[in-house]
Coordinates of C-alpha atoms in Angstrom, one line a residue:
X6 CA 131.9 83.9 37.7
X7 CA 130.3 84.2 41.2
X8 CA 127.5 85.8 39.7
X9 CA 126.3 82.4 39.1
X10 CA 125.9 81.3 42.7
X11 CA 123.1 84.3 42.1
X12 CA 121.1 82.2 39.7
X13 CA 121.6 79.1 41.8
X14 CA 120.2 81.2 45.0
X15 CA 117.9 82.4 42.7
X16 CA 115.9 79.2 41.7
X17 CA 115.9 78.0 44.9
X18 CA 114.2 80.7 46.0
X19 CA 111.8 79.9 43.1
X20 CA 111.8 76.0 44.1
X21 CA 110.2 77.7 47.1
X22 CA 108.2 80.0 45.6
X23 CA 106.5 76.9 43.3
X24 CA 105.8 74.9 46.1
X25 CA 103.7 78.0 48.0
X26 CA 102.0 78.7 44.7
X27 CA 101.5 75.1 44.5
X28 CA 99.5 74.0 48.0
X29 CA 97.3 76.6 47.7
X30 CA 95.3 76.9 43.9
X31 CA 97.0 73.2 42.8
X32 CA 98.5 74.2 39.3
X33 CA 100.7 72.0 39.5
X34 CA 104.3 72.6 39.9
X35 CA 106.3 71.8 37.0
X36 CA 103.9 74.8 35.3
X37 CA 105.1 77.1 37.2
X38 CA 108.4 76.5 37.9
X39 CA 108.8 76.2 33.7
X40 CA 107.1 79.4 33.1
X41 CA 108.8 81.4 36.1
X42 CA 112.1 79.9 33.8
X43 CA 110.9 81.1 31.0
X44 CA 110.7 84.4 31.8
X45 CA 113.9 85.1 33.6
X46 CA 115.1 83.9 30.3
X47 CA 113.5 84.1 27.3
X48 CA 111.6 86.7 28.1
X49 CA 114.7 88.8 29.1
X50 CA 113.6 89.4 32.8
X51 CA 117.6 88.4 34.4
X52 CA 118.7 90.5 31.1
X53 CA 116.9 93.3 31.6
X54 CA 116.5 93.5 35.2
X55 CA 119.9 92.5 36.6
X56 CA 123.0 94.6 36.6
X57 CA 125.3 92.2 35.8
X58 CA 125.7 89.7 32.9
X59 CA 124.9 86.1 33.7
X60 CA 125.6 83.0 31.2
X61 CA 122.8 81.3 31.4
X62 CA 124.2 79.0 29.0
X63 CA 127.4 77.6 31.8
X64 CA 123.9 75.2 33.2
X65 CA 124.1 73.8 30.5
X66 CA 127.9 71.8 31.8
X67 CA 126.4 71.0 34.7
X68 CA 123.3 69.7 33.8
X69 CA 124.2 66.0 33.4
X70 CA 126.1 65.7 36.9
X71 CA 122.8 66.9 38.3
X72 CA 120.9 64.6 36.4
X73 CA 123.3 61.8 37.1
X74 CA 122.7 63.0 41.0
X75 CA 119.1 62.9 41.0
X76 CA 118.9 59.3 39.1
X77 CA 120.9 57.7 41.2
X78 CA 119.0 58.7 43.9
X79 CA 115.6 58.4 42.4
X80 CA 116.6 54.8 41.2
X81 CA 118.0 54.0 44.6
X82 CA 114.9 55.0 46.3
X83 CA 112.6 52.8 43.9
X84 CA 114.7 50.1 44.4
X85 CA 114.5 50.7 48.3
X86 CA 110.7 50.6 48.5
X87 CA 110.6 47.2 45.8
X88 CA 109.9 44.5 47.9
X89 CA 110.4 40.9 46.1
X90 CA 108.3 39.7 48.7
X91 CA 105.3 41.4 48.0
X92 CA 105.6 40.9 43.9
X93 CA 105.5 37.4 44.2
X94 CA 102.3 37.2 47.4
X95 CA 100.3 40.3 46.8
X96 CA 100.8 42.4 44.1
X97 CA 100.8 40.0 40.7
X98 CA 98.1 42.1 39.6
X99 CA 100.3 45.7 40.3
X100 CA 103.1 44.1 38.6
X101 CA 101.3 43.4 35.7
X102 CA 99.6 46.6 35.0
X103 CA 102.4 48.7 35.5
X104 CA 105.0 45.9 33.1
X105 CA 102.3 45.9 30.7
X106 CA 101.1 50.3 30.4
X107 CA 105.1 50.8 30.7
X108 CA 106.0 48.2 27.5
X109 CA 102.3 49.7 25.8
X110 CA 103.3 53.3 26.2
X111 CA 107.2 53.1 24.8
X112 CA 105.7 50.6 22.0
X113 CA 102.5 53.1 20.7
X114 CA 105.2 56.7 21.1
X115 CA 107.8 55.1 19.3
X116 CA 105.7 53.8 16.8
X117 CA 104.0 57.1 16.5
X118 CA 107.7 59.0 15.8
X119 CA 109.2 56.4 13.7
X120 CA 105.8 55.5 11.4
X121 CA 103.9 58.7 11.6
X122 CA 106.8 61.3 11.5
X123 CA 109.5 59.6 9.8
X124 CA 112.0 59.6 12.9
X125 CA 114.6 57.3 13.3
X126 CA 114.1 54.1 15.3
X127 CA 116.3 54.6 17.5
X128 CA 115.6 58.5 18.3
X129 CA 112.0 57.5 18.7
X130 CA 112.4 54.7 21.1
X131 CA 114.6 57.0 22.9
X132 CA 112.1 59.6 23.5
X133 CA 109.7 57.1 24.1
X134 CA 111.8 55.4 26.7
X135 CA 112.0 58.7 28.3
X136 CA 108.6 59.7 28.8
X137 CA 107.4 55.7 28.9
X138 CA 106.1 56.5 32.4
X139 CA 105.4 57.8 35.5
X140 CA 108.0 58.3 38.0
X141 CA 107.9 57.3 42.1
X142 CA 109.1 61.0 42.6
X143 CA 105.4 62.5 40.8
X144 CA 103.0 60.1 42.5
X145 CA 104.7 60.8 46.3
X146 CA 104.1 64.5 45.7
X147 CA 100.5 63.6 43.9
X148 CA 98.3 61.2 45.5
X149 CA 98.6 62.7 49.1
X150 CA 96.0 65.0 48.3
X151 CA 93.5 62.7 46.5
X152 CA 90.7 60.7 47.5
X153 CA 91.0 57.6 46.4
X154 CA 91.1 54.1 48.0
X155 CA 94.3 52.9 49.3
X156 CA 94.2 49.7 46.6
X157 CA 94.4 52.1 43.7
X158 CA 96.6 54.3 45.7
X159 CA 98.8 51.3 46.1
X160 CA 98.1 49.9 42.4
X161 CA 99.8 53.7 41.1
X162 CA 102.7 53.5 44.0
X163 CA 103.5 50.4 42.4
X164 CA 103.6 51.6 39.0
X165 CA 105.5 54.5 39.8
X166 CA 107.9 52.3 41.5
X167 CA 108.5 49.3 38.2
X168 CA 108.2 52.7 35.6
X169 CA 110.8 54.9 37.5
X170 CA 113.4 51.6 37.7
X171 CA 112.7 50.5 34.1
X172 CA 112.6 53.5 32.1
X173 CA 115.7 54.6 33.5
X174 CA 117.1 51.6 32.9
X175 CA 115.6 51.1 28.8
X176 CA 116.6 54.9 28.6
X177 CA 119.7 54.5 29.5
X178 CA 121.0 51.8 27.6
X179 CA 119.4 53.0 24.3
X180 CA 121.6 56.0 24.9
X181 CA 124.6 54.2 25.2
X182 CA 124.0 51.2 22.5
X183 CA 121.4 53.2 20.0
X184 CA 124.1 54.9 17.8
X185 CA 127.5 52.7 18.2
X186 CA 128.5 51.6 15.1
X187 CA 128.2 47.9 16.5
X188 CA 127.1 44.5 14.2
X189 CA 123.9 42.9 15.2
X190 CA 124.8 40.3 17.2
X191 CA 126.8 42.7 18.8
X192 CA 123.5 45.1 19.8
X193 CA 122.3 41.9 21.4
X194 CA 125.3 41.3 23.5
X195 CA 126.8 44.2 24.6
X196 CA 123.7 45.5 26.5
X197 CA 123.7 41.9 28.0
X198 CA 127.5 42.0 29.3
X199 CA 126.6 44.9 30.4
X200 CA 123.1 44.0 32.8
X201 CA 125.8 41.1 33.8
X202 CA 128.6 43.4 35.4
X203 CA 125.8 45.9 36.6
X204 CA 123.8 43.3 38.7
X205 CA 126.2 41.2 40.0
X206 CA 129.0 44.8 41.1
X207 CA 125.3 46.2 42.5
X208 CA 124.6 42.9 44.1
X209 CA 128.0 42.5 45.4
X210 CA 127.7 46.6 46.4
X211 CA 124.8 46.0 48.1
X212 CA 125.7 43.2 50.3
X213 CA 128.8 44.9 51.3
X214 CA 126.4 48.2 52.3
X215 CA 124.5 45.9 54.1
X216 CA 127.2 44.4 56.4
X217 CA 128.8 47.5 57.0
X218 CA 125.5 49.0 58.1
X219 CA 125.1 46.2 60.1
X220 CA 128.5 45.2 61.5
X221 CA 129.0 48.4 63.0
X222 CA 125.8 49.5 63.7
X223 CA 125.6 52.4 61.6
X224 CA 121.9 54.3 62.3
X225 CA 123.2 59.0 62.0
X226 CA 124.3 59.3 58.9
X227 CA 123.2 56.2 57.5
X228 CA 121.4 57.0 54.4
X229 CA 124.0 59.4 53.8
X230 CA 126.8 56.9 54.0
X231 CA 124.9 54.8 51.4
X232 CA 124.4 57.5 48.9
X233 CA 128.5 58.6 49.2
X234 CA 128.6 54.6 48.1
X235 CA 126.3 55.0 46.0
X236 CA 128.3 57.6 43.9
X237 CA 131.4 55.7 43.9
X238 CA 129.8 52.8 42.9
X239 CA 127.6 54.8 39.9
X240 CA 131.4 55.8 38.9
X241 CA 132.5 52.3 38.5
X242 CA 130.0 51.0 37.0
X243 CA 129.3 53.4 34.5
X244 CA 132.2 55.2 33.4
X245 CA 135.0 51.7 34.1
X246 CA 133.6 48.8 33.5
X247 CA 131.2 50.7 30.7
X248 CA 127.8 49.1 32.2
X249 CA 124.0 50.9 32.2
X250 CA 125.2 52.4 36.0
X251 CA 121.8 52.9 37.4
X252 CA 120.9 49.1 37.6
X253 CA 124.1 48.3 40.1
X254 CA 122.5 51.4 41.9
X255 CA 118.6 49.8 41.9
X256 CA 120.2 46.2 42.4
X257 CA 121.6 47.9 45.9
X258 CA 118.4 49.2 46.7
X259 CA 116.4 46.4 46.0
X260 CA 119.3 44.3 48.4
X261 CA 119.1 46.7 51.0
X262 CA 115.2 47.4 50.9
X263 CA 114.4 43.0 50.9
X264 CA 117.0 43.4 53.8
X265 CA 114.5 41.6 56.9
X266 CA 114.4 38.7 54.2
X267 CA 118.3 38.6 53.6
X268 CA 118.5 38.0 57.4
X269 CA 115.7 35.4 57.8
X270 CA 117.4 33.5 55.3
X271 CA 121.2 33.9 57.0
X272 CA 118.9 33.8 60.6
X273 CA 120.2 36.6 61.9
X274 CA 117.7 37.3 64.9
X275 CA 118.0 41.0 64.1
X276 CA 117.2 44.4 61.4
X277 CA 119.0 46.7 59.7
X278 CA 116.5 50.2 60.4
X279 CA 117.4 52.6 57.6
X280 CA 113.5 54.7 58.9
X281 CA 116.4 57.3 60.2
X282 CA 116.9 59.0 57.1
X283 CA 116.8 62.8 57.1
X284 CA 113.6 63.5 56.2
X285 CA 113.5 67.6 56.2
X286 CA 117.0 67.3 54.3
X287 CA 116.3 65.2 51.5
X288 CA 112.5 66.7 51.5
X289 CA 114.6 70.2 50.3
X290 CA 117.4 68.5 48.2
X291 CA 114.6 66.8 46.3
X292 CA 112.3 70.4 46.2
X293 CA 115.4 72.2 44.6
X294 CA 116.4 69.4 42.6
X295 CA 112.8 69.6 41.1
X296 CA 113.6 73.5 40.6
X297 CA 116.9 73.4 38.7
X298 CA 115.5 70.8 36.5
X299 CA 112.1 73.0 35.9
X300 CA 113.5 76.0 35.5
X301 CA 116.5 75.3 33.7
X302 CA 114.1 73.7 31.1
X303 CA 112.1 77.3 30.7
X304 CA 115.7 79.7 30.6
X305 CA 117.1 77.7 27.9
X306 CA 114.2 76.6 25.7
X307 CA 114.0 78.6 22.5
X308 CA 110.2 80.5 21.9
X309 CA 111.0 79.4 18.2
X310 CA 111.2 75.7 18.8
X311 CA 108.5 76.2 21.0
X312 CA 106.0 77.5 19.4
X313 CA 106.6 75.4 16.4
X314 CA 103.8 74.1 15.1
X315 CA 105.7 70.8 14.4
X316 CA 107.0 70.4 17.5
X317 CA 103.7 71.4 19.2
X318 CA 102.2 69.0 16.7
X319 CA 104.6 65.7 18.2
X320 CA 103.8 66.9 21.6
X321 CA 100.0 66.4 21.7
X322 CA 100.2 63.4 18.9
X323 CA 103.0 62.3 22.0
X324 CA 100.4 62.3 25.0
X325 CA 97.0 61.4 22.9
X326 CA 99.9 57.9 22.2
X327 CA 100.1 58.2 26.4
X328 CA 96.5 58.2 27.2
X329 CA 95.5 55.3 24.3
X330 CA 98.0 53.2 25.8
X331 CA 96.6 53.5 29.1
X332 CA 93.3 53.5 28.5
X333 CA 93.9 50.3 26.5
X334 CA 96.0 48.3 29.3
X335 CA 92.6 49.8 32.3
X336 CA 90.7 48.2 29.5
X337 CA 91.7 45.2 29.1
X338 CA 91.8 44.7 33.0
X339 CA 88.5 45.4 33.1
X340 CA 87.5 42.8 30.7
X341 CA 89.9 40.4 32.9
X342 CA 87.6 41.1 35.6
X343 CA 90.8 42.9 37.6
X344 CA 88.0 46.6 37.4
X345 CA 88.6 49.5 39.5
X346 CA 85.0 50.6 39.4
X347 CA 85.1 54.5 39.6
X348 CA 88.8 55.4 40.0
X349 CA 89.7 54.0 36.7
X350 CA 89.3 57.7 36.1
X351 CA 92.0 57.9 38.4
X352 CA 94.5 55.2 36.8
X353 CA 93.8 56.6 33.9
X354 CA 94.6 60.9 33.8
X355 CA 97.5 59.9 36.2
X356 CA 100.2 60.3 33.6
X357 CA 102.6 63.2 35.2
X358 CA 105.7 63.4 33.2
X359 CA 107.8 65.6 35.1
X360 CA 111.1 65.0 36.6
X361 CA 112.4 61.2 35.7
X362 CA 111.5 62.8 32.2
X363 CA 113.6 65.9 32.2
X364 CA 116.8 64.5 34.6
X365 CA 116.2 62.0 31.5
X366 CA 117.1 64.5 28.9
X367 CA 119.8 66.2 30.2
X368 CA 121.8 63.2 30.7
X369 CA 121.8 62.1 27.5
X370 CA 123.6 65.7 26.9
X371 CA 126.6 63.9 28.7
X372 CA 126.5 61.0 25.6
X373 CA 128.6 61.9 22.0
X374 CA 125.6 62.1 20.3
X375 CA 123.6 64.5 22.7
X376 CA 120.1 64.3 22.7
X377 CA 119.0 63.8 18.9
X378 CA 115.7 66.1 18.9
X379 CA 114.5 69.3 20.7
X380 CA 114.4 69.4 24.1
X381 CA 111.0 71.8 23.7
X382 CA 109.2 68.6 22.8
X383 CA 109.8 67.3 25.7
X384 CA 108.8 70.4 27.8
X385 CA 105.6 70.4 26.4
X386 CA 104.2 67.5 27.2
X387 CA 104.9 67.9 30.7
X388 CA 103.4 70.6 30.6
X389 CA 100.6 68.8 29.0
X390 CA 100.7 65.8 30.8
X391 CA 100.4 68.7 34.5
X392 CA 97.7 69.6 33.1
X393 CA 95.5 66.8 31.8
X394 CA 96.6 65.2 35.6
X395 CA 95.7 68.3 37.4
X396 CA 92.3 68.3 35.1
X397 CA 91.4 65.0 35.3
X398 CA 91.9 64.8 39.1
X399 CA 89.5 67.8 39.7
X400 CA 87.1 65.6 37.4
X401 CA 87.5 62.8 39.2
X402 CA 86.9 63.8 42.6
X403 CA 83.6 66.1 41.8
X404 CA 82.2 63.0 40.0
X405 CA 83.1 60.1 42.4
X406 CA 82.9 62.3 45.0
X407 CA 83.1 60.0 48.4
X408 CA 81.8 57.4 46.6
X409 CA 85.1 54.7 47.4
X410 CA 85.7 56.1 50.7
X411 CA 84.8 54.4 53.9
X412 CA 81.2 55.6 55.4
X413 CA 78.6 54.4 57.5
X414 CA 75.8 55.8 59.0
X415 CA 75.5 55.1 63.1
X416 CA 72.1 55.6 65.5
X417 CA 72.7 57.1 68.7
X418 CA 71.0 55.9 71.7
X419 CA 68.4 59.5 71.9
X420 CA 67.7 58.7 67.8
X421 CA 70.1 60.9 66.2
X422 CA 72.0 59.7 62.9
X423 CA 75.9 60.3 62.8
X424 CA 77.7 60.0 59.9
X425 CA 81.2 58.3 60.3
X426 CA 83.6 58.2 57.2
X427 CA 87.0 58.1 56.1
X428 CA 89.2 61.9 56.8
X429 CA 89.4 63.9 53.8
X430 CA 91.8 67.1 52.9
X431 CA 88.7 69.0 53.6
X432 CA 87.6 67.8 56.7
X433 CA 90.9 69.4 58.3
X434 CA 89.8 72.5 59.5
X435 CA 85.9 71.2 60.7
X436 CA 88.2 68.8 62.7
X437 CA 90.5 72.1 63.8
X438 CA 87.8 73.7 65.1
X439 CA 86.1 70.7 67.1
X440 CA 89.7 70.1 68.9
X441 CA 89.8 73.9 69.5
X442 CA 86.3 73.0 71.3
X443 CA 87.5 70.3 73.3
X444 CA 90.6 72.4 74.7
X445 CA 88.0 74.9 75.5
X446 CA 86.0 73.3 77.0
X447 CA 88.9 71.3 79.5
X448 CA 88.9 67.9 77.4
X449 CA 90.8 65.3 79.1
X450 CA 92.6 64.9 76.1
X451 CA 96.3 64.8 74.5
X452 CA 95.6 68.4 73.7
X453 CA 95.8 71.1 76.0
X454 CA 96.2 74.6 73.6
X455 CA 94.2 75.5 70.1
X456 CA 95.3 74.5 66.9
X457 CA 96.7 77.6 64.7
X458 CA 96.3 77.3 60.9
X459 CA 99.8 76.5 60.7
X460 CA 99.7 73.6 62.8
X461 CA 96.1 71.9 61.4
X462 CA 98.1 72.1 57.6
X463 CA 101.0 70.2 59.5
X464 CA 98.9 68.1 61.4
X465 CA 96.5 67.2 58.2
X466 CA 99.7 66.4 55.7
X467 CA 101.0 64.3 57.9
X468 CA 97.9 62.4 58.5
X469 CA 96.9 62.4 55.0
X470 CA 100.9 60.5 54.1
X471 CA 100.7 58.1 57.5
X472 CA 96.9 56.8 55.9
X473 CA 97.7 56.6 52.3
X474 CA 101.1 54.3 53.4
X475 CA 99.2 52.4 55.4
X476 CA 99.5 53.2 58.5
X477 CA 96.8 54.8 60.6
X478 CA 93.0 55.0 59.4
X479 CA 91.7 58.1 60.9
X480 CA 87.9 58.8 60.9
X481 CA 85.3 61.5 62.1
X482 CA 82.4 61.6 62.9
X483 CA 80.0 64.1 61.9
X484 CA 76.7 65.9 62.5
X485 CA 74.9 68.7 60.8
X486 CA 77.8 69.4 58.5
X487 CA 80.0 69.4 61.5
X488 CA 83.2 67.0 63.3
X489 CA 81.5 65.7 66.5
X490 CA 83.9 62.4 66.9
X491 CA 87.2 61.7 65.7
X492 CA 88.8 58.0 66.0
X493 CA 92.1 57.1 65.0
X494 CA 94.9 54.4 64.9
X495 CA 98.4 54.7 64.1
X496 CA 101.1 52.7 63.6
X497 CA 103.9 52.6 65.8
X498 CA 107.4 53.6 64.4
X499 CA 111.0 51.4 64.3
X500 CA 110.8 48.6 66.9
X501 CA 107.3 49.6 67.8
X502 CA 106.4 49.1 64.4
X503 CA 104.2 46.3 65.0
X504 CA 101.7 47.9 67.7
X505 CA 99.0 50.0 67.1
X506 CA 97.9 52.7 69.6
X507 CA 94.1 53.6 69.8
X508 CA 92.6 57.4 70.3
X509 CA 89.0 58.4 70.5
X510 CA 87.7 61.9 71.3
X511 CA 84.2 62.6 71.3
X512 CA 81.7 65.9 71.3
X513 CA 80.8 67.4 75.2
X514 CA 77.0 66.7 73.4
X515 CA 77.3 63.3 72.2
X516 CA 78.9 61.5 75.3
X517 CA 76.5 58.7 76.7
X518 CA 74.6 58.2 73.9
X519 CA 76.7 55.1 72.7
X520 CA 78.8 56.3 69.8
X521 CA 81.8 56.1 71.6
X522 CA 81.5 52.2 72.4
X523 CA 80.7 52.1 68.8
X524 CA 83.4 54.1 67.9
X525 CA 85.8 51.5 69.5
X526 CA 84.2 48.8 68.2
X527 CA 84.6 49.0 64.5
X528 CA 88.3 50.9 64.9
X529 CA 89.4 48.0 66.9
X530 CA 87.7 45.4 64.4
X531 CA 89.3 47.8 61.0
X532 CA 92.5 48.0 62.7
X533 CA 93.1 44.1 63.0
X534 CA 92.3 44.0 59.4
X535 CA 94.1 46.6 57.9
X536 CA 97.2 47.3 60.5
X537 CA 97.9 43.4 60.8
X538 CA 99.0 44.7 65.0
X539 CA 101.3 42.4 67.3
X540 CA 98.9 44.7 70.2
X541 CA 96.7 47.2 70.7
X542 CA 96.8 49.7 72.8
X543 CA 95.8 52.9 74.5
X544 CA 96.8 55.6 76.8
X545 CA 93.9 57.4 79.0
X546 CA 94.2 59.6 82.0
X547 CA 93.7 58.8 85.2
X548 CA 90.8 60.4 86.4
X549 CA 88.6 59.8 83.0
X550 CA 86.1 57.5 84.9
X551 CA 83.9 57.2 81.8
X552 CA 86.3 56.6 79.5
X553 CA 88.2 53.7 81.4
X554 CA 84.7 51.6 81.8
X555 CA 84.2 51.6 78.2
X556 CA 87.7 50.4 77.2
X557 CA 87.8 47.7 80.3
X558 CA 84.4 46.3 79.1
X559 CA 85.3 46.2 75.3
X560 CA 88.4 44.2 76.6
X561 CA 91.5 46.6 77.3
X562 CA 93.4 45.8 79.8
X563 CA 95.6 48.2 82.4
X564 CA 99.4 47.2 82.6
X565 CA 100.9 50.2 83.3
X566 CA 100.9 53.6 84.7
X567 CA 103.1 56.7 84.8
X568 CA 102.2 58.5 87.8
X569 CA 102.1 62.5 87.9
X570 CA 102.7 62.6 84.0
X571 CA 99.9 65.0 82.3
X572 CA 99.9 68.7 83.6
X573 CA 96.3 69.6 83.9
X574 CA 95.3 72.7 84.9
X575 CA 97.5 73.2 88.4
X576 CA 98.3 69.3 89.6
X577 CA 99.2 66.6 87.7
X578 CA 97.5 63.2 86.4
X579 CA 98.5 60.2 86.1
X580 CA 98.5 58.5 82.3
X581 CA 97.1 54.8 82.5
X582 CA 98.4 52.3 79.9
X583 CA 95.8 49.4 78.5
X584 CA 96.2 47.0 76.1
X585 CA 93.7 44.5 74.1
X586 CA 93.1 41.3 75.8
X587 CA 89.8 40.5 75.1
X588 CA 88.0 37.7 76.8
X589 CA 86.7 35.1 74.6
X590 CA 83.7 35.0 72.8
X591 CA 84.6 39.3 72.6
X592 CA 85.6 41.2 69.2
X593 CA 88.8 38.9 68.5
X594 CA 91.9 38.3 69.2
X595 CA 95.2 40.5 68.7
X596 CA 97.9 37.8 66.8
X597 CA 100.8 37.3 68.8

């Protein structure tokens, strides 16, 4: 029986292999992992090259449990990110867009299956719901590497959030009641009862968890303790009270995610901070769950069903329906004046159907009726949608390269012209070379050692994630295709998150020609506009007289010194902290 540990370990290793291959080739991870699972199972790798027998079908017994854990994690994370204040104030278009996309997609897919292929209505509705929208997990794994404006990213992220919540609720409701022997009125009444139970339980559970985290000041392992409580409440809701399960989990996430508003209502000045989530651990667990389901799909697939022309025809028709639904909603949005211009192409091709669809399909195995259609149809749609998304992004980036990014030509005092623009993934090798030249020069910067390619990759990933989440600005200035300056504004974390730090690096040959002053002024203005800081501040070495002179001229005042703080050669230099306090008539004031 312990040979199953071999298979679990092998699947985990395949997950890291798939992530490594994805980062280097941009071939969708789902396609890589499904192909590996197909090679292990149907192509006979395990049966031909492993010396002991492994009962692959034993995975069928644990798949519904693993899928429930994955669904709980996905739904809670989506609820946590859903801010009610944003829905009612700033993202009304995104809300309508996401709901319209989901409704149109489910309706079109259900119609294709029921009217086009003669499927029973409930089976059609179930598959339509399972494939109804992209998951937040899928969009967060793709968008950080795509060149796009924050507006388009926010629309897609919000769509992923709502889609994750609503697809799970609709699909599980269909699983629970579609095949039950109920009268027509009971079909209407039972879900309403279940929703009421789940919402009340979730609200009470969320308030209790919120109170416990606040009352006992739980920081370390607070996120893991919350997940433990979610598992208990999910069982009570789904099994004991016969509720929907995920609805209570979504409500708990919503309550905790909107804790700031609740505390304001209760006139509590303190804040709950769940930022100490074990990010590395969480990412690795997510990777393992992703790997399990995709490799599992490849292992369990039947080649006869996979190459069956009927199943492939249904999958292609469903993919066409997904694209038709998105095209229709984007066209309506454009007609009503909500066009995203060139980025409409990006909105159209972002159709990944991966972990959310797989976990819901596996979860259906826990119901008496099981999965009423071949799993190979879902696998085919996942592969086709991943390919469409990957190829669509390549087309979009090539056709509309740099048309949506901030870009401005600057004229220097000596007559040279340089190009200032938002950093992209392609700029990080040039940025590494720029930083290494500053290190070689011995410039007064934070870096004192050369940046290697591994550090470049980590720096790029972290920078893009922070930019795309709206917590940083990163510009580079180029001259003759070479980076000659870098400008950064970065929001701090936790209790310091209302403050923004600024940083400017300029190459030696471009100092003294006005570039530093122009970059600083533009960075201050853009930070005030997009990051909404309480304070703007920067740090500077005590002997960097030219920089200090520019900073003072532009409204920064010295507010503190850390003596003998930075080692520079064989001596230690003071670190000076300066805060933006412009005089009247200058660039502007930072709100108090």
